[in-house]
CSV table of C-alpha atoms in Angstrom, one decimal:
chain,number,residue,atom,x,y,z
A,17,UNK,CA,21.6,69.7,159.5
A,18,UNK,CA,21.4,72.9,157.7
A,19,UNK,CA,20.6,74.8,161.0
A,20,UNK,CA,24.5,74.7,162.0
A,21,UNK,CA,25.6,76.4,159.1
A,22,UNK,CA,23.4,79.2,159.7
A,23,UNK,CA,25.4,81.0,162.4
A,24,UNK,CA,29.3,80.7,160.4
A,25,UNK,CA,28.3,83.5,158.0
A,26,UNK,CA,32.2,84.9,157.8
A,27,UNK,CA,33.3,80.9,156.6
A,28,UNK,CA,35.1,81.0,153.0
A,29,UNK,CA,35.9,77.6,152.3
A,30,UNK,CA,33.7,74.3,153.4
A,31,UNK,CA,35.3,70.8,153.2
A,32,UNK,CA,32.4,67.9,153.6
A,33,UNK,CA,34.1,65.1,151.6
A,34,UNK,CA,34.1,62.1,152.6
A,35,UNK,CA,30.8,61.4,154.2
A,36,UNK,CA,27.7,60.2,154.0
A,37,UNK,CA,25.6,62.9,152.1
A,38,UNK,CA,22.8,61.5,150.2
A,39,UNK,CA,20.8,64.9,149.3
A,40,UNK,CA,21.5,68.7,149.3
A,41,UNK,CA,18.0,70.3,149.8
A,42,UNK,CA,16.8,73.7,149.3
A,43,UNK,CA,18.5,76.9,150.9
A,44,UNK,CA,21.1,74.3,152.3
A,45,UNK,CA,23.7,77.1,152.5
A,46,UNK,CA,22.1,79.7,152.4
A,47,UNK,CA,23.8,82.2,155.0
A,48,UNK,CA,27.1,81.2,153.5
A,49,UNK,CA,27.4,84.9,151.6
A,50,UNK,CA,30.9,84.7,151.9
A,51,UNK,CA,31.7,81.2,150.9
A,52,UNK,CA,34.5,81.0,147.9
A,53,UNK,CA,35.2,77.6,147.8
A,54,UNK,CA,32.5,74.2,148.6
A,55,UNK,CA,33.6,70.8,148.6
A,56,UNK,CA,31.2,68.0,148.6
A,57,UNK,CA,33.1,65.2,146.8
A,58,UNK,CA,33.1,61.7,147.5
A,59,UNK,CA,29.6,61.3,149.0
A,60,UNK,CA,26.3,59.0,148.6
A,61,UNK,CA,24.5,62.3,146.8
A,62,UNK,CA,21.5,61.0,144.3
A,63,UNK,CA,19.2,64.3,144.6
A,64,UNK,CA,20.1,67.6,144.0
A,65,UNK,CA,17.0,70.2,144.7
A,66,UNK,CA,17.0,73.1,142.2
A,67,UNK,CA,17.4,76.3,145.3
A,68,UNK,CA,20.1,74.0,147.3
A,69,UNK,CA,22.9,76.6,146.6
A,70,UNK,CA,20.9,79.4,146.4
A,71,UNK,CA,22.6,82.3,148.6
A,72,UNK,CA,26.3,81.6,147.9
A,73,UNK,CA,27.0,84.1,145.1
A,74,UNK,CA,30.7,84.8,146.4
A,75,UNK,CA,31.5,80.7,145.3
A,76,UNK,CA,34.5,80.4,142.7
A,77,UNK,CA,35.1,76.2,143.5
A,78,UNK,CA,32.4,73.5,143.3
A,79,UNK,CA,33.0,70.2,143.5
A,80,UNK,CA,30.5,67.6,143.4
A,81,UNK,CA,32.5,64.7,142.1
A,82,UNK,CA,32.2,60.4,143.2
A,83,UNK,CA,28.3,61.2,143.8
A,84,UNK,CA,25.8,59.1,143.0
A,85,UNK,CA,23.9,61.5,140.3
A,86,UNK,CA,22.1,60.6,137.9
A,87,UNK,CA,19.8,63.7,136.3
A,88,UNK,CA,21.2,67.5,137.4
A,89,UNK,CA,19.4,70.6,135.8
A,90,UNK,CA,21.6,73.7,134.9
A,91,UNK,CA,19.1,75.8,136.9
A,92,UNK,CA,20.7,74.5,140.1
A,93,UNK,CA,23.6,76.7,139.5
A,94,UNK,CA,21.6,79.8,138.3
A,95,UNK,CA,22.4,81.8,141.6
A,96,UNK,CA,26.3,81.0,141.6
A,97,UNK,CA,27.2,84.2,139.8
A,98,UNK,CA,30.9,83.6,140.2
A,99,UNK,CA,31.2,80.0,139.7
A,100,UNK,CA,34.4,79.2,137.7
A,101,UNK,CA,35.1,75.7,138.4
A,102,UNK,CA,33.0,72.5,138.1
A,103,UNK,CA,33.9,69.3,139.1
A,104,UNK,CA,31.4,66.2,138.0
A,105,UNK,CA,33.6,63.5,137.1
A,106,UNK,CA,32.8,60.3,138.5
A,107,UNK,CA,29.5,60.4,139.1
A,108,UNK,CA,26.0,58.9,137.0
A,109,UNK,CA,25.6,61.4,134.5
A,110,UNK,CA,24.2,60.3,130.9
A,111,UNK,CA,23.3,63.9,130.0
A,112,UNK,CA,23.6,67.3,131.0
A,113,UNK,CA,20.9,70.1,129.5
A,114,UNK,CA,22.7,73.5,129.6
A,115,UNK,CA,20.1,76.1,129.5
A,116,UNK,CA,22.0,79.1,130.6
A,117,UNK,CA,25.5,80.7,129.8
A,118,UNK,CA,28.2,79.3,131.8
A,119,UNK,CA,31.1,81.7,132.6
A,120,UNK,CA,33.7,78.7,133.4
A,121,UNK,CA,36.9,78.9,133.3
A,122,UNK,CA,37.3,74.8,134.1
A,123,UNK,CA,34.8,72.2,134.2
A,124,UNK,CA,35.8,68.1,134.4
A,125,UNK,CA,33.1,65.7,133.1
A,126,UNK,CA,35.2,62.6,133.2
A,127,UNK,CA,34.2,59.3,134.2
A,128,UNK,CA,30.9,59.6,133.5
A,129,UNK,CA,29.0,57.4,131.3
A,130,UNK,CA,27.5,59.7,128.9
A,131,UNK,CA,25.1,59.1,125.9
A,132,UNK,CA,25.6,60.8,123.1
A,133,UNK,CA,22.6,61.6,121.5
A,134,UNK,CA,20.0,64.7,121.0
A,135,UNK,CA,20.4,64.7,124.7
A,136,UNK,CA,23.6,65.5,125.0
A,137,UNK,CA,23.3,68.1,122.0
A,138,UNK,CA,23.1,71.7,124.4
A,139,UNK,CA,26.4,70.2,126.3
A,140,UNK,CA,28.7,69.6,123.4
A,141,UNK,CA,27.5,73.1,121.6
A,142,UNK,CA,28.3,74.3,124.7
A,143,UNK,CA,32.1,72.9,124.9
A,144,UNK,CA,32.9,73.7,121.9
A,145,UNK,CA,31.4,77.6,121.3
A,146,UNK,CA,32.3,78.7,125.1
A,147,UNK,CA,36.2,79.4,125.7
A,148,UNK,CA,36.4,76.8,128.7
A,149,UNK,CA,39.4,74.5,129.9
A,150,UNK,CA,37.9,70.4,129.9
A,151,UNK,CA,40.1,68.8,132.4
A,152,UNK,CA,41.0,65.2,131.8
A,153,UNK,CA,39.0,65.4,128.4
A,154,UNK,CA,40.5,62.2,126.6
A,155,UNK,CA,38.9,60.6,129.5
A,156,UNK,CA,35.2,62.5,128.9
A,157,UNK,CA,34.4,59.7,126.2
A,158,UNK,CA,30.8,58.0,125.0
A,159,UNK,CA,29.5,55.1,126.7
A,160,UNK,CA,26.3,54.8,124.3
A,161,UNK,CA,25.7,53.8,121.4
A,162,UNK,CA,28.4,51.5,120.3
A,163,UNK,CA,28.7,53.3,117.3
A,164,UNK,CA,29.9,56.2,119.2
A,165,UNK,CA,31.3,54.4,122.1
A,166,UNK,CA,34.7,55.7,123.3
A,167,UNK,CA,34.6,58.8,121.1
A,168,UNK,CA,34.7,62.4,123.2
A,169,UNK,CA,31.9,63.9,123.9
A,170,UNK,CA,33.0,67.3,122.3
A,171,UNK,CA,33.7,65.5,118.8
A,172,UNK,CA,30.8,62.7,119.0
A,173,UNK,CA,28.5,62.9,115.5
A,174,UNK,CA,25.2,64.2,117.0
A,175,UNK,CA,23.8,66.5,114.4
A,176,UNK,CA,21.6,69.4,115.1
A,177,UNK,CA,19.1,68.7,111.8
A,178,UNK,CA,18.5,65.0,113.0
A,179,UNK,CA,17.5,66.2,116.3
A,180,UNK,CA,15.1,68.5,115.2
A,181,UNK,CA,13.9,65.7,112.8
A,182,UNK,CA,13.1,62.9,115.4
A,183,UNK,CA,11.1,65.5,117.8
A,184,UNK,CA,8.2,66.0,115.1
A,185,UNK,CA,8.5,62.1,114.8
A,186,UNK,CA,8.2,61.9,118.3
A,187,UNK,CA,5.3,64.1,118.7
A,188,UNK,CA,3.5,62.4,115.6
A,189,UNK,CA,4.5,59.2,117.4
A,190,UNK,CA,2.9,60.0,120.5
A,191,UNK,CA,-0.5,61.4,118.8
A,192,UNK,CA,-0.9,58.4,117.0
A,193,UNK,CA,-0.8,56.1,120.2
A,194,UNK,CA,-3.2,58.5,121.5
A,195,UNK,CA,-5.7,57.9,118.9
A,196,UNK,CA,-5.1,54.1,118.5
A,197,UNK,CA,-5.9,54.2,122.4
A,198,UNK,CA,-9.1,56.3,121.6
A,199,UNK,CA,-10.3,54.2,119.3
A,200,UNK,CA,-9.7,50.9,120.8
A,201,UNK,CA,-11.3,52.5,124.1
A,202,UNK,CA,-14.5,53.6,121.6
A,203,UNK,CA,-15.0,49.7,120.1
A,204,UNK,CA,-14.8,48.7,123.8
A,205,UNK,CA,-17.0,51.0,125.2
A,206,UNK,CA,-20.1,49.2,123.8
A,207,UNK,CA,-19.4,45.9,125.1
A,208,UNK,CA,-19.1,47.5,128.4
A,209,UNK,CA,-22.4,46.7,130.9
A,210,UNK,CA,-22.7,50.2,131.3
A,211,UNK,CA,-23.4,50.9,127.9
A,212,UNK,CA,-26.0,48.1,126.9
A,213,UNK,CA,-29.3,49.4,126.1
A,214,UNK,CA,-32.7,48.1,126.9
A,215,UNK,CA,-35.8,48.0,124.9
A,216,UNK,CA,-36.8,51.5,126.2
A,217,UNK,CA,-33.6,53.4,124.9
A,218,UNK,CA,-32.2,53.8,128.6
A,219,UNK,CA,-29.0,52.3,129.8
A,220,UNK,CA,-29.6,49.3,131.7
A,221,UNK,CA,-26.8,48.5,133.7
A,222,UNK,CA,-25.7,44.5,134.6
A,223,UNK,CA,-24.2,43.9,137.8
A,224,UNK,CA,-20.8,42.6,138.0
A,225,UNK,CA,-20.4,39.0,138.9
A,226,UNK,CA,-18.1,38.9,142.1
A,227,UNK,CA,-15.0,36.4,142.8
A,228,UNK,CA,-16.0,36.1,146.4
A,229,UNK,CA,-17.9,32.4,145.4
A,230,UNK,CA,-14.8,31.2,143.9
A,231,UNK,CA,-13.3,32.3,146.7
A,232,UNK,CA,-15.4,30.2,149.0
A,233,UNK,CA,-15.7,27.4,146.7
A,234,UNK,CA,-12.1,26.9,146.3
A,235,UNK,CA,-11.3,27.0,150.0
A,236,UNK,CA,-14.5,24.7,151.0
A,237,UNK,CA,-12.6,22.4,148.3
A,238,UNK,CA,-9.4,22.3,149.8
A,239,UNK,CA,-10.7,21.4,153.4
A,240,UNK,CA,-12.5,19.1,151.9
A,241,UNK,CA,-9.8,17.1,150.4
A,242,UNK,CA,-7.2,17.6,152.8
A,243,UNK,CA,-10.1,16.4,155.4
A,244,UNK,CA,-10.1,13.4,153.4
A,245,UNK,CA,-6.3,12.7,153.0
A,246,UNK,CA,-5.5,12.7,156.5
A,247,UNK,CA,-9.3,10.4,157.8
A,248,UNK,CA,-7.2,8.0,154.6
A,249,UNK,CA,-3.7,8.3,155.9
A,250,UNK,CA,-5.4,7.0,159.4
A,251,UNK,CA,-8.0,4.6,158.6
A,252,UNK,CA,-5.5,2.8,156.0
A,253,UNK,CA,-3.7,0.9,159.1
A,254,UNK,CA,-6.8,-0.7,160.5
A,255,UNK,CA,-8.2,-1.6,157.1
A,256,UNK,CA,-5.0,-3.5,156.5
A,257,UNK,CA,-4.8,-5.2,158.9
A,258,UNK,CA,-8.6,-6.2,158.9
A,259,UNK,CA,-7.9,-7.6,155.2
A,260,UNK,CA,-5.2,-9.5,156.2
A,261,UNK,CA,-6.8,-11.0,159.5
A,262,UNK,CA,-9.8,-12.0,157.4
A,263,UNK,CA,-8.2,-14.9,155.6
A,264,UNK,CA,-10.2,-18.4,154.8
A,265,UNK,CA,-10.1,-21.1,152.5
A,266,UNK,CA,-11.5,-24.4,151.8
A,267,UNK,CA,-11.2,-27.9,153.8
A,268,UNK,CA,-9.2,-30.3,151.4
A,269,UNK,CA,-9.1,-33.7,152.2
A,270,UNK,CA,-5.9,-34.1,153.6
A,271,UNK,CA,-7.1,-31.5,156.1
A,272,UNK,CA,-9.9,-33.7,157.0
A,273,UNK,CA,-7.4,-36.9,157.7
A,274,UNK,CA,-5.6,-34.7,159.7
A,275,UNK,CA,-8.0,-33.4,161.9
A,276,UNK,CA,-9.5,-37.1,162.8
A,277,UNK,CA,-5.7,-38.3,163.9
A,278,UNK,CA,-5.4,-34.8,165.9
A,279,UNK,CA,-9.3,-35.0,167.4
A,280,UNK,CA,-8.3,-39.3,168.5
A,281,UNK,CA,-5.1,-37.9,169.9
A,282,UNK,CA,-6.9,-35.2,171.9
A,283,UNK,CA,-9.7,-38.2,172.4
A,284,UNK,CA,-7.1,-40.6,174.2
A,285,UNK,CA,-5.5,-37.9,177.3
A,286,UNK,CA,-9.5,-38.0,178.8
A,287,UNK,CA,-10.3,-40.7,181.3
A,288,UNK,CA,-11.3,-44.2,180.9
A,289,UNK,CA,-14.0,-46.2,182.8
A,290,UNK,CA,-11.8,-48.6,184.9
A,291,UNK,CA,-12.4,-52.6,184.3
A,292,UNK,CA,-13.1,-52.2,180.7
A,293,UNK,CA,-10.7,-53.1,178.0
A,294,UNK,CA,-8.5,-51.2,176.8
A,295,UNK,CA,-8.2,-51.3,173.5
A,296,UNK,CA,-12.2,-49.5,173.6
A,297,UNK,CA,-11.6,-47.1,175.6
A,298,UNK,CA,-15.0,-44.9,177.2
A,299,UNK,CA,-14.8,-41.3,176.6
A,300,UNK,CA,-16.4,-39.9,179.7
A,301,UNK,CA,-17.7,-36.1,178.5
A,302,UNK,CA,-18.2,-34.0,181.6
A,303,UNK,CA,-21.3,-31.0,181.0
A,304,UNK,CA,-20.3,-28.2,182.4
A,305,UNK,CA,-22.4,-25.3,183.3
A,306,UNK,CA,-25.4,-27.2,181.8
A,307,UNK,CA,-28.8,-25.1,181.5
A,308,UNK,CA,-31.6,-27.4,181.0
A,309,UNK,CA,-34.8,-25.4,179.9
A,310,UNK,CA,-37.6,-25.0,182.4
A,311,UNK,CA,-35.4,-25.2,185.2
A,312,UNK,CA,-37.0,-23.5,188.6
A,313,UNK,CA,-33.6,-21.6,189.8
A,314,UNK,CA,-33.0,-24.9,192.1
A,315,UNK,CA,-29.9,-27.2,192.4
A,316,UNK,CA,-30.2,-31.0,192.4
A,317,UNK,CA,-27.9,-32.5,194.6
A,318,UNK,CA,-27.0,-36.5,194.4
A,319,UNK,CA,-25.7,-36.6,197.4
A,320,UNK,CA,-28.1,-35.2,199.4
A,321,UNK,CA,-30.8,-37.4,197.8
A,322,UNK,CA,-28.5,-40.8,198.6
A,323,UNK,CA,-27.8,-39.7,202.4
A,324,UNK,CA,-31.5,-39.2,202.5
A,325,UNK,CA,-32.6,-42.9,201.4
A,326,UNK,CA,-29.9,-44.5,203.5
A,327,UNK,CA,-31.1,-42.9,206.8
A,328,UNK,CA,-34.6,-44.3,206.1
């Protein structure tokens, strides 16, 4: 919190390596008038805001090396009067725009992988017109292009003419897309709705046919059919075994033979009239439960009838 560094205005040297820093914002440090030497090495910094040491015009040391950088503007050290040593190595820098003199007396670049092109043009005029010590600078090399890979920065072909060359391209390059867009948005702009005319000269605009029905229509369609697989997946049981219950053929006439010897068989266990031969025997056939049409709901009884002559 920037707050707590408000009140140590007499503190000349301020050690925050080694933690977990991820942005220095503006006026950070602000009350810090008397700082000589800031170290912020070693942290998760990605963002550096433009007034974040704005108030520290007694620093000499800065160190913002193993940070996670990527872009840093030389305006972010426009109020650090007395800076004399730099410290960037190891960090995400491809290019670094130097827009104001630097009165360094050391600055270390290492480790960084740097691309040396037009980008990187204001940095190496810079290294090699100001009178500045480049610590480690065997190890301050080219990462891109492979044609100037693992050259240093200071000595990397990256000629001033071709620069100024590919910006005209560039602007020329960038008006031309321009107009292509402009004129492929004029040949579409009369097949629009918008811009279809009527009979009377006026624009008659078309409504837009919505999605919603699809919508609908798709999801009525999926209900549907899964609706349908799973009354399938059930019903297919039962209708199987149905089919294979439902099974029939035609008598032969073997089967007919048979069915004589199996009905005399079932012919012989019912009971015989008693003093008749046996080799004919008298199938007696019982009726049981017998309706006889026209009956009047009453019971005739045999017995009753026989008991009934005898007594008269």
């Amino acid at each position: 919190d920037k707050e707590i560094l408000q009140s140590f205005i007499n503190l000349t040297e301020l050690y925050l390596n080694e933690n977990m820093i991820t942005a220095l914002y503006n006026n950070s440090f602000c009350n810090l008038t008397k700082l000589v030497t800031l170290d912020i090495s070693s942290n998760h910094i990605s963002t550096v805001h433009k007034a974040a040491f704005a108030g520290l015009n007694q620093l000499s040391v800065l160190n913002l090396s193993c940070n996670m950088i990527t872009q840093l503007d030389s305006d972010v050290f426009t109020s650090l009067k007395s800076l004399t040593v730099l410290n960037l190595q190891y960090s995400f820098l491809e290019s670094f725009h130097i827009k104001l003199p630097f009165q360094l007396i050391k600055v270390i670049l290492a480790g960084n992988p740097w691309t040396c092109s037009c980008d990187l043009l204001d940095l190496q005029t810079w290294l090699t017109t100001c009178n500045v010590t480049k610590e480690n600078e065997n190890s301050t090399i080219c990462t891109f292009p492979n044609t100037k890979k693992k050259f240093s920065i200071k000595t990397a072909a990256i000629h001033a003419a071709d620069c100024k060359i590919e910006k005209p391209n560039l602007e020329n390059s960038v008006t031309s897309t321009s107009a292509i867009k402009l004129k492929s948005s004029a040949l579409l702009a009369p097949l629009t709705p918008n811009n279809i005319t009527g009979n009377n000269g006026t624009h008659a605009e078309l409504p837009l046919p919505g999605k919603s029905w699809t919508f609908l229509v798709g999801v009525l369609g999926f209900v549907l059919s899964t609706t349908l697989l799973i009354f399938t997946a059930i019903k297919c049981p039962t209708w199987y075994h149905y089919l294979i219950s439902y099974s029939h053929r035609r008598l032969q006439e073997n089967d007919s033979e048979m069915f004589e010897q199996e009905f005399s068989a079932d012919m012989s266990s019912f009971p015989t009239v008693s003093g008749t031969n046996n080799e004919d025997p008298i199938v007696i056939f019982e009726k049981i439960h017998a309706s006889v049409p026209g009956e009047d709901g009453f019971i005739e009884d045999k017995y009753i009838d026989s008991y009934v002559t005898e007594e008269s």
